[in-house]
Amino acid sequence: MTKLAKILSVTFLVLMIGVIIYLSIGLKPGSENKISSISLEGNEHLSKDQYLSFANLLDKNNYGNLTLQFIKDRIEKHPYVENADVRYEGSGQASIRITEKVFDSIVLDSSRQYILTENLQLLPMLPETKKIDYPVISNVFTGNGFKVLSSMKKNLDVVTAAKIISTVRLLNPELEKDFSSIDLQNGGDIMLYLSSADYPIKIGRGNEIKKVIYFNNLWQYLKGKEVNNYMEYVDLRYSGHVYLGIIDSTNGLVKNLDEGHKKS
């Protein structure tokens, strides 16, 4: 072995020893990686403390024994959380960045409220939930009742209501803001409601999307008009025709006016 080779070998050995010593000190239990504080961001529907409380992460006395994976597992058990990115920021600080599930609508049964996500998962409506101004779906036909955290993709009523909401959202952002609720009448004729109108929009069953498109065209003419104060209903149940139930101011009876065949 040449002199140069010996020098290089000794140098490499010294460097390796230094790396091993550094790692053994840096990874020593109770050193820099010990968690002393936890921050959380990305929350909209609940407060930071509510998420941390659910995960039993409010008591700082217990932070010393926590790992990042343990924190991640606890936070992701929350029904509103899609995923959580947990990182060690140094100096005892751990950060949590959560991504909440996307809410789509509110489902009502006789005594409870649920949240329906964009993926048609049914979530519990937790106390103090914020930003829940979503369309309401009521009188869903279901044989076995509702099961929290289950998928509603096989429930025809829920799937139909979700398609109607998506159609309104894509068609007209202004109508979306005014869209209030869907009454599925336990498998009967579907009725839609707007916040700005007291009358129902009857769309029945079948060709629901086309009927919503017909109504959107009609609504462009109806919105803000005085005639809304004298209407009892809009009926789109019959072969593309739109019928308007108008109160006759002279005798209080309802006149059924055919607005003709509406083509998209």
Short mmCIF file of N, CA, C and O in Angstrom, two decimals, residues 161 164-165 168 179-184 189-194 197 199-204 208 211-212 215 234 236:
data_model
loop_
_atom_site.label_atom_id
_atom_site.label_comp_id
_atom_site.label_asym_id
_atom_site.label_seq_id
_atom_site.Cartn_x
_atom_site.Cartn_y
_atom_site.Cartn_z
N ALA A 161 -79.74 13.04 -5.71
CA ALA A 161 -79.64 14.38 -5.11
C ALA A 161 -78.27 14.99 -5.36
O ALA A 161 -78.16 16.18 -5.67
N ILE A 164 -78.05 16.28 -8.87
CA ILE A 164 -78.80 17.53 -9.02
C ILE A 164 -77.98 18.71 -8.50
O ILE A 164 -77.88 19.76 -9.15
N ILE A 165 -77.38 18.54 -7.32
CA ILE A 165 -76.57 19.60 -6.73
C ILE A 165 -75.38 19.93 -7.63
O ILE A 165 -75.04 21.10 -7.86
N VAL A 168 -76.57 21.95 -10.73
CA VAL A 168 -76.82 23.35 -10.38
C VAL A 168 -75.50 24.10 -10.23
O VAL A 168 -75.34 25.23 -10.72
N PHE A 179 -79.83 28.05 -4.15
CA PHE A 179 -80.36 26.69 -4.01
C PHE A 179 -80.36 26.29 -2.54
O PHE A 179 -79.34 26.33 -1.86
N SER A 180 -81.52 25.87 -2.04
CA SER A 180 -81.68 25.63 -0.61
C SER A 180 -81.74 24.16 -0.24
O SER A 180 -80.97 23.69 0.60
N SER A 181 -82.66 23.40 -0.85
CA SER A 181 -82.85 22.02 -0.39
C SER A 181 -83.50 21.14 -1.44
O SER A 181 -84.09 21.62 -2.42
N ILE A 182 -83.39 19.84 -1.21
CA ILE A 182 -84.02 18.81 -2.04
C ILE A 182 -84.83 17.91 -1.12
O ILE A 182 -84.29 17.34 -0.17
N ASP A 183 -86.11 17.80 -1.41
CA ASP A 183 -86.98 16.89 -0.67
C ASP A 183 -87.23 15.66 -1.54
O ASP A 183 -87.90 15.75 -2.57
N LEU A 184 -86.69 14.51 -1.13
CA LEU A 184 -86.80 13.29 -1.92
C LEU A 184 -88.08 12.51 -1.62
O LEU A 184 -88.36 11.51 -2.29
N ASP A 189 -92.09 11.90 -5.58
CA ASP A 189 -91.67 12.97 -6.49
C ASP A 189 -90.67 13.90 -5.81
O ASP A 189 -90.90 14.36 -4.69
N ILE A 190 -89.62 14.21 -6.53
CA ILE A 190 -88.56 15.07 -5.98
C ILE A 190 -89.00 16.54 -6.07
O ILE A 190 -89.51 16.99 -7.10
N MET A 191 -88.76 17.27 -4.99
CA MET A 191 -89.10 18.70 -4.94
C MET A 191 -87.83 19.49 -4.59
O MET A 191 -87.08 19.11 -3.69
N LEU A 192 -87.63 20.59 -5.29
CA LEU A 192 -86.50 21.48 -5.04
C LEU A 192 -86.99 22.79 -4.45
O LEU A 192 -88.12 23.23 -4.74
N TYR A 193 -86.13 23.43 -3.65
CA TYR A 193 -86.50 24.70 -3.02
C TYR A 193 -85.36 25.70 -3.15
O TYR A 193 -84.17 25.33 -3.09
N LEU A 194 -85.73 26.97 -3.29
CA LEU A 194 -84.77 28.08 -3.33
C LEU A 194 -84.94 28.94 -2.08
O LEU A 194 -86.04 29.03 -1.52
N ALA A 197 -87.42 31.93 -2.81
CA ALA A 197 -88.80 31.66 -3.23
C ALA A 197 -89.50 30.76 -2.22
O ALA A 197 -88.88 29.87 -1.65
N TYR A 199 -92.17 28.87 -3.05
CA TYR A 199 -92.83 27.76 -3.75
C TYR A 199 -91.84 26.63 -4.07
O TYR A 199 -90.64 26.86 -4.22
N PRO A 200 -92.32 25.40 -4.22
CA PRO A 200 -91.46 24.27 -4.60
C PRO A 200 -91.32 24.17 -6.12
O PRO A 200 -92.18 24.64 -6.88
N ILE A 201 -90.24 23.55 -6.54
CA ILE A 201 -90.04 23.19 -7.95
C ILE A 201 -90.18 21.67 -8.03
O ILE A 201 -89.34 20.94 -7.50
N LYS A 202 -91.26 21.21 -8.67
CA LYS A 202 -91.55 19.78 -8.72
C LYS A 202 -90.89 19.18 -9.96
O LYS A 202 -91.20 19.57 -11.09
N ILE A 203 -89.98 18.22 -9.75
CA ILE A 203 -89.32 17.61 -10.91
C ILE A 203 -89.62 16.11 -11.02
O ILE A 203 -89.23 15.47 -12.00
N GLY A 204 -90.32 15.56 -10.04
CA GLY A 204 -90.71 14.16 -10.13
C GLY A 204 -89.51 13.23 -10.14
O GLY A 204 -88.49 13.47 -9.53
N GLU A 208 -83.93 13.81 -14.28
CA GLU A 208 -83.79 14.91 -13.32
C GLU A 208 -82.84 16.00 -13.81
O GLU A 208 -83.10 17.19 -13.61
N LYS A 211 -84.41 18.26 -16.41
CA LYS A 211 -85.42 19.12 -15.80
C LYS A 211 -84.77 20.28 -15.04
O LYS A 211 -85.29 21.40 -15.03
N VAL A 212 -83.63 20.01 -14.41
CA VAL A 212 -82.90 21.08 -13.72
C VAL A 212 -82.39 22.10 -14.73
O VAL A 212 -82.42 23.31 -14.49
N PHE A 215 -85.28 24.24 -15.76
CA PHE A 215 -85.61 25.24 -14.73
C PHE A 215 -84.58 26.36 -14.71
O PHE A 215 -84.95 27.52 -14.51
N VAL A 234 -93.66 25.46 -9.40
CA VAL A 234 -93.21 25.23 -10.78
C VAL A 234 -93.20 23.73 -10.96
O VAL A 234 -92.61 23.01 -10.15
N LEU A 236 -92.27 20.53 -13.42
CA LEU A 236 -91.55 20.05 -14.61
C LEU A 236 -91.68 18.53 -14.78
O LEU A 236 -90.84 17.90 -15.41
#
